[in-house]
Amino acid sequence: MIIDLHAHTLASDGTDTPAQLVAQADADGLDVVALTDHDTSAGWSEAIDAAERLGVGLLPGIEISCSWKGISVHLLGYLLDPADSALLAELEAARSSRDDRARRIVEKLAVDVPITWAQVEEQVGPGATIGRPHIADALVAADVVPDRTAAFDEYLYTGSPYYASHYAPDPVEAVRLVRAAGGVPVMAHPFAAKRGRLVPDSVIEDMARAGLFALEGDHPDHDAGQRAKAISLATDLGLFVTGSSDYHGSGKPWRLAACTTDPDVLEALLAEPTHRGIVRP
Ligand code: AMP
Ligand code: ZN
Ligand code: FE
Ligand code: FE
């Protein structure tokens, strides 16, 4: 069984349509893929249709942008009710703040670099959650940088003079929201220090007490030590460990199933109470 529980599409900052993601999972021999766009379930229905047509297992999910004292935390939520009103309100607040924040970043960049808001808008899929990768794509299209990685390294990294933050819910509250919406919460890339500052373990303990299911251990942004740390903290807190590629299509170098989840862990996840089920292959 090949199981990858974290992938993005054009509904956020990936480069495949939801149907293309499912077709890619099929072509690459995956048994199960999870669709986890940032702060939106907009890709679900297209992906579900494709999964039913192609016989690929699909876990509909989202990746919720959270913030603890200014430190970014990403929470994956699987099989939740996308119409849950408390959850929707938080997602809507984050998405609308992401819009303002992207404009602020572009305003700061435009002082030094030939870039306009219109050029960024061209890179965003219809109704998609906007993020820094879209600004990176506009910088690539304008020949300022060769690729997304260079755009992040030079201009868009967290803490850059061009950086701006957006509203995001508290991670412990987000765990409660996901559970209340019938979903299964998993903390994404908890020790990916290359992305920016990390929350103290005490926050992860609070998330565990609030109903966290697992830590994402095997992730392309984790080195061997960070993967070991995830296993050790998960063991201490009685949490499972997942593995996922965080696939973004051509937006990042790694492919689907670059990291994978153990079938026993998926089985345990599916035994949790959920609002909706996996699309079975
Ligand atoms: P944002 O959500 O707007 O703060 O942007 C964060 C997104 O940018 C996440 O999806 C990251 O995976 C992505 N990202 C972060 N660093 C890089 C990088 N060096 N190259 C490409 N994408 C990146
Ligand atoms: Zn992303
Ligand atoms: Fe993430
Ligand atoms: Fe992600």
Coordinates of C-alpha atoms and ligand atoms in Angstrom, one line a residue:
M1 CA 0.0 0.0 0.0
I2 CA 1.4 3.4 -1.0
I3 CA -0.3 6.2 1.1
D4 CA 0.5 9.9 0.9
L5 CA -1.5 12.1 3.2
H6 CA -0.6 15.7 2.2
A7 CA -0.9 17.2 -1.3
H8 CA -1.8 20.6 -2.8
T9 CA -3.6 21.7 -6.0
L10 CA -4.6 24.8 -7.8
A11 CA -7.2 25.3 -5.1
S12 CA -4.2 26.7 -3.1
D13 CA -0.6 26.9 -4.2
G14 CA -0.1 23.5 -6.1
T15 CA 0.2 23.4 -9.8
D16 CA -2.1 20.5 -10.7
T17 CA -5.9 20.7 -10.9
P18 CA -7.6 18.4 -8.3
A19 CA -8.4 15.9 -11.1
Q20 CA -4.8 16.0 -12.2
L21 CA -3.6 15.3 -8.7
V22 CA -5.8 12.2 -8.5
A23 CA -4.7 11.1 -12.0
Q24 CA -1.0 11.6 -11.0
A25 CA -1.6 9.5 -7.8
D26 CA -3.1 6.8 -10.1
A27 CA -0.2 7.0 -12.6
D28 CA 2.4 6.8 -9.7
G29 CA 0.8 3.7 -8.3
L30 CA -0.6 5.3 -5.1
D31 CA -3.4 3.5 -3.2
V32 CA -4.5 6.5 -1.2
V33 CA -3.8 10.2 -1.5
A34 CA -5.1 13.0 0.7
L35 CA -6.1 16.4 -0.8
T36 CA -5.0 19.1 1.7
D37 CA -5.1 22.6 0.2
H38 CA -4.4 25.6 2.4
D39 CA -7.5 26.8 4.3
T40 CA -10.0 25.6 1.7
S41 CA -12.0 22.6 0.6
A42 CA -12.7 24.1 -2.8
G43 CA -10.9 21.2 -4.6
W44 CA -12.8 18.4 -2.9
S45 CA -15.7 17.7 -5.4
E46 CA -13.5 17.6 -8.5
A47 CA -11.0 15.3 -6.7
I48 CA -13.8 13.0 -5.4
D49 CA -15.2 12.7 -8.9
A50 CA -11.8 11.8 -10.3
A51 CA -11.1 9.3 -7.5
E52 CA -14.4 7.5 -8.0
R53 CA -13.7 7.4 -11.8
L54 CA -10.1 6.2 -11.5
G55 CA -10.5 3.9 -8.5
V56 CA -7.9 5.8 -6.3
G57 CA -8.4 6.1 -2.6
L58 CA -8.9 9.7 -1.6
L59 CA -9.0 11.4 1.8
P60 CA -10.5 14.9 1.5
G61 CA -8.8 17.3 3.9
I62 CA -7.4 20.7 4.5
E63 CA -4.2 22.3 5.8
I64 CA -5.1 25.0 8.3
S65 CA -2.7 27.9 8.7
C66 CA -2.3 28.5 12.4
S67 CA -0.2 30.9 14.4
W68 CA 1.1 30.7 18.0
K69 CA 2.8 34.0 19.2
G70 CA 3.6 34.8 15.6
I71 CA 5.1 31.3 14.9
S72 CA 3.5 29.5 12.0
V73 CA 1.9 26.1 12.7
H74 CA 0.2 24.0 10.0
L75 CA -2.6 21.6 11.0
L76 CA -3.9 19.0 8.6
G77 CA -7.6 18.1 9.1
Y78 CA -9.0 15.0 7.4
L79 CA -12.6 13.9 6.7
L80 CA -14.2 16.9 8.4
D81 CA -17.5 18.6 7.6
P82 CA -16.5 21.4 5.2
A83 CA -19.7 23.2 5.9
D84 CA -19.1 23.4 9.7
S85 CA -19.9 27.0 10.5
A86 CA -17.2 27.6 13.3
L87 CA -14.5 26.1 11.1
L88 CA -15.7 27.9 8.0
A89 CA -15.6 31.2 9.9
E90 CA -12.0 30.7 10.8
L91 CA -11.0 29.6 7.3
E92 CA -12.7 32.6 5.8
A93 CA -11.0 35.0 8.2
A94 CA -7.6 33.5 7.4
R95 CA -8.3 33.5 3.6
S96 CA -9.4 37.1 3.6
S97 CA -6.4 38.2 5.7
R98 CA -4.1 36.3 3.3
D99 CA -5.4 38.5 0.5
D100 CA -4.5 41.8 2.3
R101 CA -1.2 40.3 3.4
A102 CA -0.3 39.3 -0.2
R103 CA -1.0 42.9 -1.3
R104 CA 1.3 44.2 1.5
I105 CA 4.1 41.9 0.4
V106 CA 3.7 43.0 -3.2
E107 CA 3.7 46.7 -2.2
K108 CA 7.0 46.2 -0.4
L109 CA 8.5 44.2 -3.2
A110 CA 7.4 46.7 -5.9
V111 CA 9.8 49.3 -4.3
D112 CA 12.8 47.2 -5.4
V113 CA 11.5 44.8 -8.0
P114 CA 9.4 45.2 -11.2
I115 CA 6.2 43.4 -9.9
T116 CA 2.6 44.4 -9.8
W117 CA -0.5 43.1 -8.0
A118 CA -2.1 42.3 -11.4
Q119 CA 0.9 40.0 -12.3
V120 CA 0.4 38.1 -9.0
E121 CA -3.4 37.8 -9.6
E122 CA -2.6 36.1 -12.9
Q123 CA -0.9 33.3 -11.0
V124 CA -3.8 32.5 -8.7
G125 CA -6.4 29.8 -9.7
P126 CA -10.0 30.8 -9.6
G127 CA -11.2 31.0 -6.0
A128 CA -7.8 29.7 -4.8
T129 CA -6.2 30.5 -1.4
I130 CA -3.5 32.9 -2.1
G131 CA 0.0 32.4 -0.7
R132 CA 3.6 33.4 -1.1
P133 CA 4.1 30.7 -3.8
H134 CA 1.8 32.8 -6.1
I135 CA 4.0 35.8 -5.6
A136 CA 7.0 33.6 -6.3
D137 CA 5.4 32.5 -9.6
A138 CA 4.9 36.1 -10.6
L139 CA 8.5 36.8 -9.9
V140 CA 9.5 33.8 -12.0
A141 CA 7.1 34.9 -14.9
A142 CA 8.7 38.4 -14.7
D143 CA 12.2 36.8 -15.0
V144 CA 13.3 38.2 -11.6
V145 CA 14.2 34.7 -10.4
P146 CA 14.5 31.3 -12.0
D147 CA 12.1 29.3 -9.8
R148 CA 10.0 29.3 -6.6
T149 CA 12.9 28.2 -4.5
A150 CA 15.0 31.1 -5.5
A151 CA 12.1 33.5 -5.0
F152 CA 11.8 32.2 -1.4
D153 CA 15.5 32.3 -0.8
E154 CA 15.9 35.8 -2.0
Y155 CA 12.6 37.6 -1.3
L156 CA 9.9 35.6 0.4
Y157 CA 11.4 33.7 3.3
T158 CA 9.8 34.3 6.7
G159 CA 11.5 37.2 8.3
S160 CA 12.5 38.8 5.0
P161 CA 12.2 42.6 4.8
Y162 CA 9.4 42.0 2.3
Y163 CA 7.5 39.5 4.6
A164 CA 4.1 40.3 6.1
S165 CA 2.0 38.0 8.2
H166 CA -1.7 37.2 8.1
Y167 CA -4.4 36.3 10.6
A168 CA -4.4 32.6 11.6
P169 CA -6.1 30.8 14.4
D170 CA -4.4 29.4 17.5
P171 CA -3.3 25.8 16.8
V172 CA -4.9 24.3 20.0
E173 CA -8.2 26.0 19.1
A174 CA -7.8 24.7 15.5
V175 CA -7.4 21.1 16.8
R176 CA -10.7 21.5 18.7
L177 CA -12.4 23.0 15.6
V178 CA -11.3 20.1 13.4
R179 CA -12.6 17.5 16.0
A180 CA -15.8 19.4 16.4
A181 CA -16.3 19.4 12.6
G182 CA -15.9 15.6 12.7
G183 CA -12.3 15.6 11.4
V184 CA -9.0 14.0 12.3
P185 CA -6.2 16.6 13.2
V186 CA -2.6 15.9 12.4
M187 CA 0.2 18.5 12.9
A188 CA 2.1 19.0 9.7
H189 CA 5.9 19.1 9.5
P190 CA 6.2 20.0 13.3
F191 CA 10.1 20.2 13.3
A192 CA 10.8 21.8 9.9
A193 CA 13.2 24.4 11.3
K194 CA 14.2 25.5 7.8
R195 CA 10.7 27.1 7.4
G196 CA 11.1 29.4 10.4
R197 CA 10.7 29.3 14.2
L198 CA 9.2 26.3 15.9
V199 CA 6.7 26.2 18.7
P200 CA 7.9 24.7 22.0
D201 CA 7.0 21.1 22.7
S202 CA 4.5 22.4 25.4
V203 CA 2.3 23.7 22.6
I204 CA 2.3 20.3 20.9
E205 CA 1.4 18.7 24.3
D206 CA -1.6 21.1 24.5
M207 CA -2.6 20.2 21.0
A208 CA -2.4 16.5 22.0
R209 CA -4.6 17.1 25.0
A210 CA -7.1 18.9 22.7
G211 CA -7.4 15.8 20.4
L212 CA -4.5 15.7 18.0
F213 CA -4.2 12.4 16.3
A214 CA -0.7 12.4 14.9
L215 CA 2.5 14.2 14.1
E216 CA 3.7 14.2 10.5
G217 CA 7.2 12.7 10.9
D218 CA 8.4 11.7 7.4
H219 CA 8.3 14.9 5.5
P220 CA 10.7 16.3 2.8
D221 CA 11.5 19.3 5.1
H222 CA 12.6 17.1 8.0
D223 CA 16.1 15.8 8.3
A224 CA 16.8 12.4 10.0
G225 CA 17.1 14.0 13.4
Q226 CA 13.8 15.9 13.1
R227 CA 12.1 12.6 11.9
A228 CA 13.5 10.9 15.0
K229 CA 12.3 13.8 17.2
A230 CA 8.8 13.4 15.8
I231 CA 8.7 9.7 16.6
S232 CA 10.0 10.3 20.1
L233 CA 7.6 13.1 21.0
A234 CA 4.7 11.2 19.4
T235 CA 5.5 8.1 21.5
D236 CA 5.7 10.3 24.7
L237 CA 2.3 11.9 23.9
G238 CA 0.5 8.7 22.7
L239 CA 0.2 10.1 19.1
F240 CA 0.6 8.3 15.8
V241 CA 3.2 9.3 13.2
T242 CA 2.3 10.0 9.5
G243 CA 4.5 10.5 6.5
S244 CA 3.6 12.6 3.4
S245 CA 5.2 14.4 0.5
D246 CA 3.5 17.8 0.7
Y247 CA 3.3 17.6 -3.1
H248 CA 2.8 20.9 -4.8
G249 CA 3.0 19.7 -8.5
S250 CA 5.9 21.4 -10.3
G251 CA 6.0 24.0 -7.5
K252 CA 8.4 22.0 -5.4
P253 CA 11.1 19.5 -6.4
W254 CA 9.6 16.3 -4.7
R255 CA 7.1 14.0 -6.2
L256 CA 4.0 12.3 -4.8
A257 CA 4.9 9.5 -2.3
A258 CA 8.3 11.0 -1.6
C259 CA 7.3 10.2 2.0
T260 CA 4.5 7.8 2.9
T261 CA 2.2 6.7 5.7
D262 CA 2.1 3.2 7.2
P263 CA -1.1 1.3 6.4
D264 CA -1.7 0.6 10.1
V265 CA -1.7 4.3 10.8
L266 CA -4.2 5.0 8.0
E267 CA -6.3 2.2 9.5
A268 CA -6.2 3.8 12.9
L269 CA -7.1 7.2 11.4
L270 CA -10.1 5.7 9.7
A271 CA -11.2 4.2 13.0
E272 CA -11.6 7.7 14.5
P273 CA -15.0 9.2 14.5
T274 CA -15.4 11.3 11.3
H275 CA -18.0 13.3 9.5
R276 CA -17.3 11.6 6.2
G277 CA -15.4 8.6 4.9
I278 CA -12.5 8.0 2.6
V279 CA -13.4 7.6 -1.1
R280 CA -12.5 3.9 -1.4
P281 CA -10.5 2.7 -4.4
Ligands
AMP1 P1 2.2 31.1 2.9 O1 1.2 30.1 3.3 O2 1.7 32.2 2.0 O3 2.9 31.7 4.1 O4 3.3 30.4 2.1 C1 3.9 29.2 2.6 C2 3.8 28.2 1.5 O5 5.0 28.4 0.7 C3 3.8 26.8 2.0 O6 3.0 26.0 1.2 C4 5.2 26.3 1.7 O7 5.2 24.9 1.4 C5 5.6 27.1 0.5 N1 7.1 27.3 0.6 C6 7.8 27.7 1.6 N2 9.1 27.7 1.3 C7 9.2 27.4 0.0 C8 10.3 27.3 -1.0 N3 11.6 27.5 -0.6 N4 10.0 26.9 -2.2 C9 8.7 26.7 -2.6 N5 7.7 26.8 -1.8 C10 7.9 27.1 -0.5
ZN2 ZN 1.6 25.2 0.1
FE3 FE 2.5 23.2 5.4
FE4 FE 1.3 21.7 2.7

